Structure formats: C-alpha cells, structure tokens
Coordinates of C-alpha atoms (C1' of nucleotides) in Angstrom, one line a residue:
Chain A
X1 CA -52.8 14.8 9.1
X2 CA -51.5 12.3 11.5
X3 CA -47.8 12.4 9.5
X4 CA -46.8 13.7 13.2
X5 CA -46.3 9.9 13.9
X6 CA -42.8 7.9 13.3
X7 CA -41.9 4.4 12.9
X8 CA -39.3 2.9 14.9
X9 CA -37.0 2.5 12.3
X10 CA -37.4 6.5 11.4
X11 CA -36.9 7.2 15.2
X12 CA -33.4 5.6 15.2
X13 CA -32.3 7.1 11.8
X14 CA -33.1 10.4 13.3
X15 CA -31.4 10.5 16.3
X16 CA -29.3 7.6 16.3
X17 CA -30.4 5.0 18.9
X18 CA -31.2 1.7 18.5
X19 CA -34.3 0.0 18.5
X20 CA -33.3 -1.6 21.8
X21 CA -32.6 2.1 23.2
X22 CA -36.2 3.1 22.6
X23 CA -38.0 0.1 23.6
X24 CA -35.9 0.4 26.7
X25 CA -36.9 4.0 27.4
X26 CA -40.9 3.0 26.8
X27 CA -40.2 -0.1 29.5
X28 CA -38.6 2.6 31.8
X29 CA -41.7 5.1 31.1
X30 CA -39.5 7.7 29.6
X31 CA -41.1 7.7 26.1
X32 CA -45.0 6.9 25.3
X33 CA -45.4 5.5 22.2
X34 CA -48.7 4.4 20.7
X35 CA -49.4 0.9 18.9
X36 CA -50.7 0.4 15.5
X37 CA -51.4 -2.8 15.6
X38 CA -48.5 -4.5 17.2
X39 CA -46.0 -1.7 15.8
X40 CA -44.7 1.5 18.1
X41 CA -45.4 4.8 16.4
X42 CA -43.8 7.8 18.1
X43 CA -45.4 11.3 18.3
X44 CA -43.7 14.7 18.6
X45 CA -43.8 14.4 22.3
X46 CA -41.8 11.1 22.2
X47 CA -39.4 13.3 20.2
X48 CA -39.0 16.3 22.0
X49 CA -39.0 14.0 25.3
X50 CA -36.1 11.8 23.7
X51 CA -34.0 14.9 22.7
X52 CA -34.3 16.1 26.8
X53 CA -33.0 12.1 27.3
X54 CA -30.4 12.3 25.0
X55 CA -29.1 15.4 26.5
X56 CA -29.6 14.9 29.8
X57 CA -27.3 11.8 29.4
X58 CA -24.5 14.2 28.0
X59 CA -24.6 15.7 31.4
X60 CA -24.6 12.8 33.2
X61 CA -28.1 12.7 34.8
X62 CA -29.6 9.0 35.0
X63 CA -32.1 7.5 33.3
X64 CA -34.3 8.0 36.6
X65 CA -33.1 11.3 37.1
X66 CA -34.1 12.5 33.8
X67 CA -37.6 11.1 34.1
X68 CA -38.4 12.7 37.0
X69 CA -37.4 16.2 34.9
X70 CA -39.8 14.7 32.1
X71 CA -42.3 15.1 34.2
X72 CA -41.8 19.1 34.0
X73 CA -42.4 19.4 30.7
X74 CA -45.8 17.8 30.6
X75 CA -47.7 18.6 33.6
X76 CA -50.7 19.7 32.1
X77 CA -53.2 17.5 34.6
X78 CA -51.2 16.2 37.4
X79 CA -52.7 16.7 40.6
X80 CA -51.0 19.5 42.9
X81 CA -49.3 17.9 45.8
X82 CA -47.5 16.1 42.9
X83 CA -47.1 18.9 40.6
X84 CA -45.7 21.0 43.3
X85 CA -43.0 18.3 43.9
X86 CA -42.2 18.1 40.7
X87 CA -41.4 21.6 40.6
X88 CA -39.1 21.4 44.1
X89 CA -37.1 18.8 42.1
X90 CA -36.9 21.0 38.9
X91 CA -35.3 23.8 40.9
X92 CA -33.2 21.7 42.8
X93 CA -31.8 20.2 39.2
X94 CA -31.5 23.8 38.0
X95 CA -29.3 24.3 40.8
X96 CA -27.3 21.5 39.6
X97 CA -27.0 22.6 36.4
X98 CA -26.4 26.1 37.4
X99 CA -23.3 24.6 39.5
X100 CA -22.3 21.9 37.1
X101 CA -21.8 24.9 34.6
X102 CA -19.7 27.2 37.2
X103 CA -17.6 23.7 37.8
X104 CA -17.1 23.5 33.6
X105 CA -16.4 27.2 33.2
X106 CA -13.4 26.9 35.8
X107 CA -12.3 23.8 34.3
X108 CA -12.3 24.6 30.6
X109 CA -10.2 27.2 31.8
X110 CA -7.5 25.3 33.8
X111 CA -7.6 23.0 30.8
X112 CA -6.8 25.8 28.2
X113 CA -4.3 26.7 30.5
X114 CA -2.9 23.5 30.4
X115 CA -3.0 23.6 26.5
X116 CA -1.1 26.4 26.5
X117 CA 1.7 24.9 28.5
X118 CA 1.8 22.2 26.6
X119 CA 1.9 24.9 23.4
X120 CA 5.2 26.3 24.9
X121 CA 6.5 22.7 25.6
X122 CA 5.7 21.3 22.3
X123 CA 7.3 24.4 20.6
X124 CA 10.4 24.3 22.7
X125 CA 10.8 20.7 21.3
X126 CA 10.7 22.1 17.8
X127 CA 7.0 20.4 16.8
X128 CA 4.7 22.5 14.4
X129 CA 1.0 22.3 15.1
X130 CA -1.6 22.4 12.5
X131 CA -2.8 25.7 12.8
X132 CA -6.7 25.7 14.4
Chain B
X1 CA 8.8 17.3 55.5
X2 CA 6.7 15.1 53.8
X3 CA 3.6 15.9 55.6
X4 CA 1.8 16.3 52.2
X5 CA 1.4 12.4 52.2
X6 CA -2.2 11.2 53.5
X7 CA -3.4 7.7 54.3
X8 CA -6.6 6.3 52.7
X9 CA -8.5 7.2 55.8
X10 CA -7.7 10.7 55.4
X11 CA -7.9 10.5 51.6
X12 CA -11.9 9.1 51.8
X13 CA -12.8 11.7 55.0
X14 CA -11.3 14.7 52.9
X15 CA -13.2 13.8 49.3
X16 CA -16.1 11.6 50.8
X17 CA -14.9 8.5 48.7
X18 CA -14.8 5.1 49.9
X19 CA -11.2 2.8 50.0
X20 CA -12.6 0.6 47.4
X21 CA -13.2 3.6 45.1
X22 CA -9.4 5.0 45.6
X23 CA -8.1 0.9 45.2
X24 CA -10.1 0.7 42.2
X25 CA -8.5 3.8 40.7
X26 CA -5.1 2.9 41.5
X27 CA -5.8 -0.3 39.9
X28 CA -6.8 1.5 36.9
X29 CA -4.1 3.7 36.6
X30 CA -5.7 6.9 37.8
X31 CA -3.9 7.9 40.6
X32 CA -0.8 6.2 41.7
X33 CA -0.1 6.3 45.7
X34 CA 3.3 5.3 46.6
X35 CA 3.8 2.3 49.7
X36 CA 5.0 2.5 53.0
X37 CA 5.5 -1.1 54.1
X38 CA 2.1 -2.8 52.7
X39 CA 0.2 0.8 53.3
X40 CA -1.0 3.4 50.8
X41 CA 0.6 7.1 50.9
X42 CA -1.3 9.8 48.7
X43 CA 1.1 12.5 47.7
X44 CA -0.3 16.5 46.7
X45 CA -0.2 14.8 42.8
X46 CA -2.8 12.3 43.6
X47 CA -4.9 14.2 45.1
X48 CA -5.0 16.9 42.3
X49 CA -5.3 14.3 39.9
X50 CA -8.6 12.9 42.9
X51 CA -10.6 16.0 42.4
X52 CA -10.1 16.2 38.5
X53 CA -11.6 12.4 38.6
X54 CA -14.3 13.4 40.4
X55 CA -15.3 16.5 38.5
X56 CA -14.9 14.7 35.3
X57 CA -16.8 12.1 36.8
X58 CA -19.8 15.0 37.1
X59 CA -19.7 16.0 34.1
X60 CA -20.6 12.2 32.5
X61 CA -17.4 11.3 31.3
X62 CA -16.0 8.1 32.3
X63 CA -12.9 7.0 33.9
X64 CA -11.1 5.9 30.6
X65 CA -11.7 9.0 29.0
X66 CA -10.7 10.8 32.5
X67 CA -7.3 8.7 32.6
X68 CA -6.3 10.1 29.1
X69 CA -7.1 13.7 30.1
X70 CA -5.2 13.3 33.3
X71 CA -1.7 12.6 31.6
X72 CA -2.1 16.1 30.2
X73 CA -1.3 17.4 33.7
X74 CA 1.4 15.5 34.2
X75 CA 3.7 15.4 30.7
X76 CA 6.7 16.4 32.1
X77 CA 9.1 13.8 30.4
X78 CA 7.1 12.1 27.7
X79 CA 8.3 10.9 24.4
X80 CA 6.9 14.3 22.4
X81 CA 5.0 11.9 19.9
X82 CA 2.7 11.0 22.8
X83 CA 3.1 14.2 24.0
X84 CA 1.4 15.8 21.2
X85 CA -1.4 12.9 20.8
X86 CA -2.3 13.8 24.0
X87 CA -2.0 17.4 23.3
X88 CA -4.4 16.5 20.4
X89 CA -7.0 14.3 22.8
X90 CA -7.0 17.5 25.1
X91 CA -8.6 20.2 22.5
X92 CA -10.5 17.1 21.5
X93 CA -11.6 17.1 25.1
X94 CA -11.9 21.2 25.5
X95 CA -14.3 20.9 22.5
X96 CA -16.5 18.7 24.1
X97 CA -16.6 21.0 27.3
X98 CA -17.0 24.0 25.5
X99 CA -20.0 22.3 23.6
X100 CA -21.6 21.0 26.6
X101 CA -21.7 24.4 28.2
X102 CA -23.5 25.6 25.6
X103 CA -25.6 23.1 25.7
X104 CA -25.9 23.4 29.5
X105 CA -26.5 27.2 29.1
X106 CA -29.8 26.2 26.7
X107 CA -31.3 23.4 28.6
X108 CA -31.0 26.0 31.8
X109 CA -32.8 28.7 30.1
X110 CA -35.5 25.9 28.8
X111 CA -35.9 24.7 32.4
X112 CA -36.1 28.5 34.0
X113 CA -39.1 28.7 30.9
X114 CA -40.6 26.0 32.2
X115 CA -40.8 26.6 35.9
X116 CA -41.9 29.9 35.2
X117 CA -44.9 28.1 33.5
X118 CA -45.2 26.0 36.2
X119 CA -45.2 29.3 38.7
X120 CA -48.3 30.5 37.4
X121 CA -49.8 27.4 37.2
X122 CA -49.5 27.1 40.7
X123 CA -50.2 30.6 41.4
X124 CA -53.4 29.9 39.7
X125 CA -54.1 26.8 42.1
X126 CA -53.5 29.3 45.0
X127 CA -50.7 27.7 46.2
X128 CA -48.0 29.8 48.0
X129 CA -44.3 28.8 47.3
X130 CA -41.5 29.2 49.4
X131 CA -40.2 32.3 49.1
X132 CA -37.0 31.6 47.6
Chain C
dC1 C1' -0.9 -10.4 76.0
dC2 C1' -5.0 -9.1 74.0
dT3 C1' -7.9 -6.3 71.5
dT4 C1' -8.9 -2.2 68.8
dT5 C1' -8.1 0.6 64.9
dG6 C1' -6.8 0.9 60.3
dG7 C1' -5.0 -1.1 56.7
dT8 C1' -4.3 -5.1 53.0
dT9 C1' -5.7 -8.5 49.1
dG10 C1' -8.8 -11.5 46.8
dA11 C1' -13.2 -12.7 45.1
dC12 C1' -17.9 -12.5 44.3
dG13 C1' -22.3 -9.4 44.1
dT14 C1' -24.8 -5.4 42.2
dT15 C1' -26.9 -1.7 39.3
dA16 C1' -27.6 0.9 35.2
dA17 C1' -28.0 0.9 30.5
dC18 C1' -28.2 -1.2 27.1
dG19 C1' -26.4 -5.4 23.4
dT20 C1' -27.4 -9.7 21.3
dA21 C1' -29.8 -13.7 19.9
dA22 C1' -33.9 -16.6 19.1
dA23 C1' -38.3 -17.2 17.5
dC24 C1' -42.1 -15.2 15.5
dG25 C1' -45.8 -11.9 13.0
dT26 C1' -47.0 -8.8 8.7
dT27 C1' -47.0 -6.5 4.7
dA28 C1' -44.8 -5.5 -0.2
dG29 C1' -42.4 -6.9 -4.2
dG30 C1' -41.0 -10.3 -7.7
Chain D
dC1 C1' -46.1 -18.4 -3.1
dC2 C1' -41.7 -17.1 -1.4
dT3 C1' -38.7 -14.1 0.7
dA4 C1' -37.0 -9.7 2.3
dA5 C1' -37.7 -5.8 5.1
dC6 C1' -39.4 -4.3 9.3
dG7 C1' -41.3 -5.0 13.3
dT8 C1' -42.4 -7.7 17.8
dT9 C1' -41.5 -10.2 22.6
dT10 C1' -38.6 -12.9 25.8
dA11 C1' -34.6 -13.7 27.8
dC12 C1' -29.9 -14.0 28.7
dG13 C1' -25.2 -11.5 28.1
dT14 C1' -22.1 -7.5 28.9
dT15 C1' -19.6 -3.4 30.7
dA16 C1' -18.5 0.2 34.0
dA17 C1' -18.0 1.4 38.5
dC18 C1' -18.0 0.3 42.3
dG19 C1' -20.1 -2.5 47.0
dT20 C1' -19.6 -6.2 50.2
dC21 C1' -17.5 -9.8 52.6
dA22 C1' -13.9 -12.9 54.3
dA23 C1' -9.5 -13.6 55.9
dC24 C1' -5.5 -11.5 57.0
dC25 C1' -1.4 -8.3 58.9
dA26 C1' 0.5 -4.7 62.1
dA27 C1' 1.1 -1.0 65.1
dA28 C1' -0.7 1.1 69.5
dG29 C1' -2.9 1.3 73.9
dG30 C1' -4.5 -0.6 78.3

DNA sequence: CCTTTGGTTGACGTTAACGTAAACGTTAGG
DNA sequence: CCTAACGTTTACGTTAACGTCAACCAAAGG
C-alpha cells in the first residue's frame, strides 16, 4: 500500500509548483524525496512539509528560515542539545508570528478605514459600487 | 515651521534603514522627499508612507504591490476612474490580509501543538527549560 | 585654509529563489 | 521501431531589493 508515494508531475498538479520549485527545495534540504530508479517520489511528509513551505512563504519567512521550523515537526530522533535549540527557535518564531498578527490586525483596520474614506469620496463623486 | 522635515540621517537613525534603501525607494516611486539645494528633505507624508513600506515589507508583499496600496492613502485629487481602480486593488489587498491572518492564526495554533509536544519530550529527557 | 561630517550620483556586486534551455534516459502506445 | 510523455542533471539567466565603492560637492568648525 505504498500509493502514499507521488510522482513529480502529481506533486506540481497538486500544489502548483514547478518541477524546478521542488528539485530546488530537495537541493536546499527542505523536502526528502526517495528515488525509484532515477525518478523522485514524494511521501506524505514531503507533502505536509511543502504545505508548511508554501505557507511560510505567504508570511514572508525565507527559505532558510522555514527549514529551520521544519525541523520542529520532525524531531523524532534528534539528539538533545539540538532538539532543544530547535525548540528556542520555534518559540522565538511564534513570537514573530504572534507579533506579525498584532501588526496585521492594526493594519487591516487602518486599511478598512481607509476604504471607507475612500467609500464617502467615491460616493460624493456620484460613482456606484458593485455591492459586496 | 517646517520642523516636520528630516534629513536622510535622521530618516535611517529613526527607522534603522540605510540611505541606499530610502534612494532606492524614492527612485521607485515610493516615497517622494522634496530638495533643498542637492539634499533630501523627508516631510510627515513620507514617513507615514516609510513605516507602511516597511510593515508591508513584513508581511511578504513586495515593493510593487506596496507602491499600489500606498496611493490609497494619498487619493486626494485623482482622476475618480483611478480612484476607484485603486479603491478596487485595496479590498483586493484587505482580502489578502484578512486571509493571511487566518492563516497566521492556524499555523500559530499548529506550532503552540507542536512545542507542546516538544515540552514533554524534553521533560521526558529531564531537561529543565527556562522558565518562561 | 584644511579637514570633518553629511550628503550626492553613478555603477557594479550580491543573495535568494527560482526560470530556462540543452542534452539525455525510460517506459508506453501505435 | 519510432516517438511522445515524463523524468533526469548541469549550467547559465533573471528579478527583486538592496550593498558597496568611487568620486564628488558643501557647509561648519578649528
């Protein structure tokens, strides 16, 4: 039952990359994929770590930045000096993230503010909207 | 009284950015300091429009897409079929954030998950953590 | 007058994150 | 057997966002 396993081409429909994209996470040690022969086959873990990539990029973490949080999610071994590291770093990036979304929540709201401004401006001028 | 200007000295002490990263934004339209003689003046506008550059810059979106958002705050006299594009681009925008909080909000709860996991782990290895 | 101090304009260098192209292997179908 | 379809490696190209360096100007202080 080893249907766990994807193809390269598979991995790119699914989550829309390119080949390129995945062969350059596996060079930067962000992904693992097995060989079959010559040919990549991704697992589940290559998955789930590529959705964490995909999404830390939306946030703006690096490439290097994000591999480092990898690490988190797959420390079944590690010795402990390093695992303990790893888990300073994956407070300190939950700080981040705590802050980052303090920082959005303020500026979605000056932003909606701003909307509605331009609401009253825009209505002043005569222009109808398409209702949301 | 136009004490509200600021030379690029004080502009890079008071946001911790370098005069080649304020040049290069004026160059690309971001920020628009007026001249006295040869020298750059920074009025109260370009530094609002500084620190919504650099908090769009944390939030991964790049200076292009920052330079669109940033005419929203300042559509006093447009033409009101720009104004209304860029009306549009702005709930485009506002989307987007709203999205990526949610987001945000899930990968945060994921990574709390996780370094709870990795707190008993480490419990179990009898290390001792500093007390947060 | 001379030298800091702080500013200027080019122009080339750098890093991250891929894109793109060349040249090749390997099944599967017609 | 030929040729797509899908994959591979190697290597050079590209874009964004600055860094770095050289050569220069100008006001202020000793």
């Amino acid at each position: 039952m080893t249907d766990s396993m994807m193809t390269i081409g598979q991995m790119c429909e699914s989550y829309d990359v390119t080949p390129r994209t995945l062969r350059f996470y596996e060079a930067k040690e962000l992904i693992f994929p097995t060989r079959e022969g010559q040919k990549r086959l991704f697992s589940k873990s290559d998955r789930a770590r590529l959705k964490l990539i995909l999404q830390g990029k939306r946030f703006g973490f690096s490439l290097e930045e994000i591999r480092q949080l990898l690490n988190l999610y797959s420390l079944g071994d590690q010795q402990t000096t390093q695992l303990t590291k790893t888990y300073e770093l994956a407070q300190e990036r939950l700080r981040d993230m705590e802050e980052k979304r303090e920082e959005l929540t303020g500026a979605i709201a000056d932003l909606k503010e701003q909307l509605q401004w331009g609401d009253t401006v825009l209505a002043d001028r005569g222009v109808k909207l398409a209702a949301e």
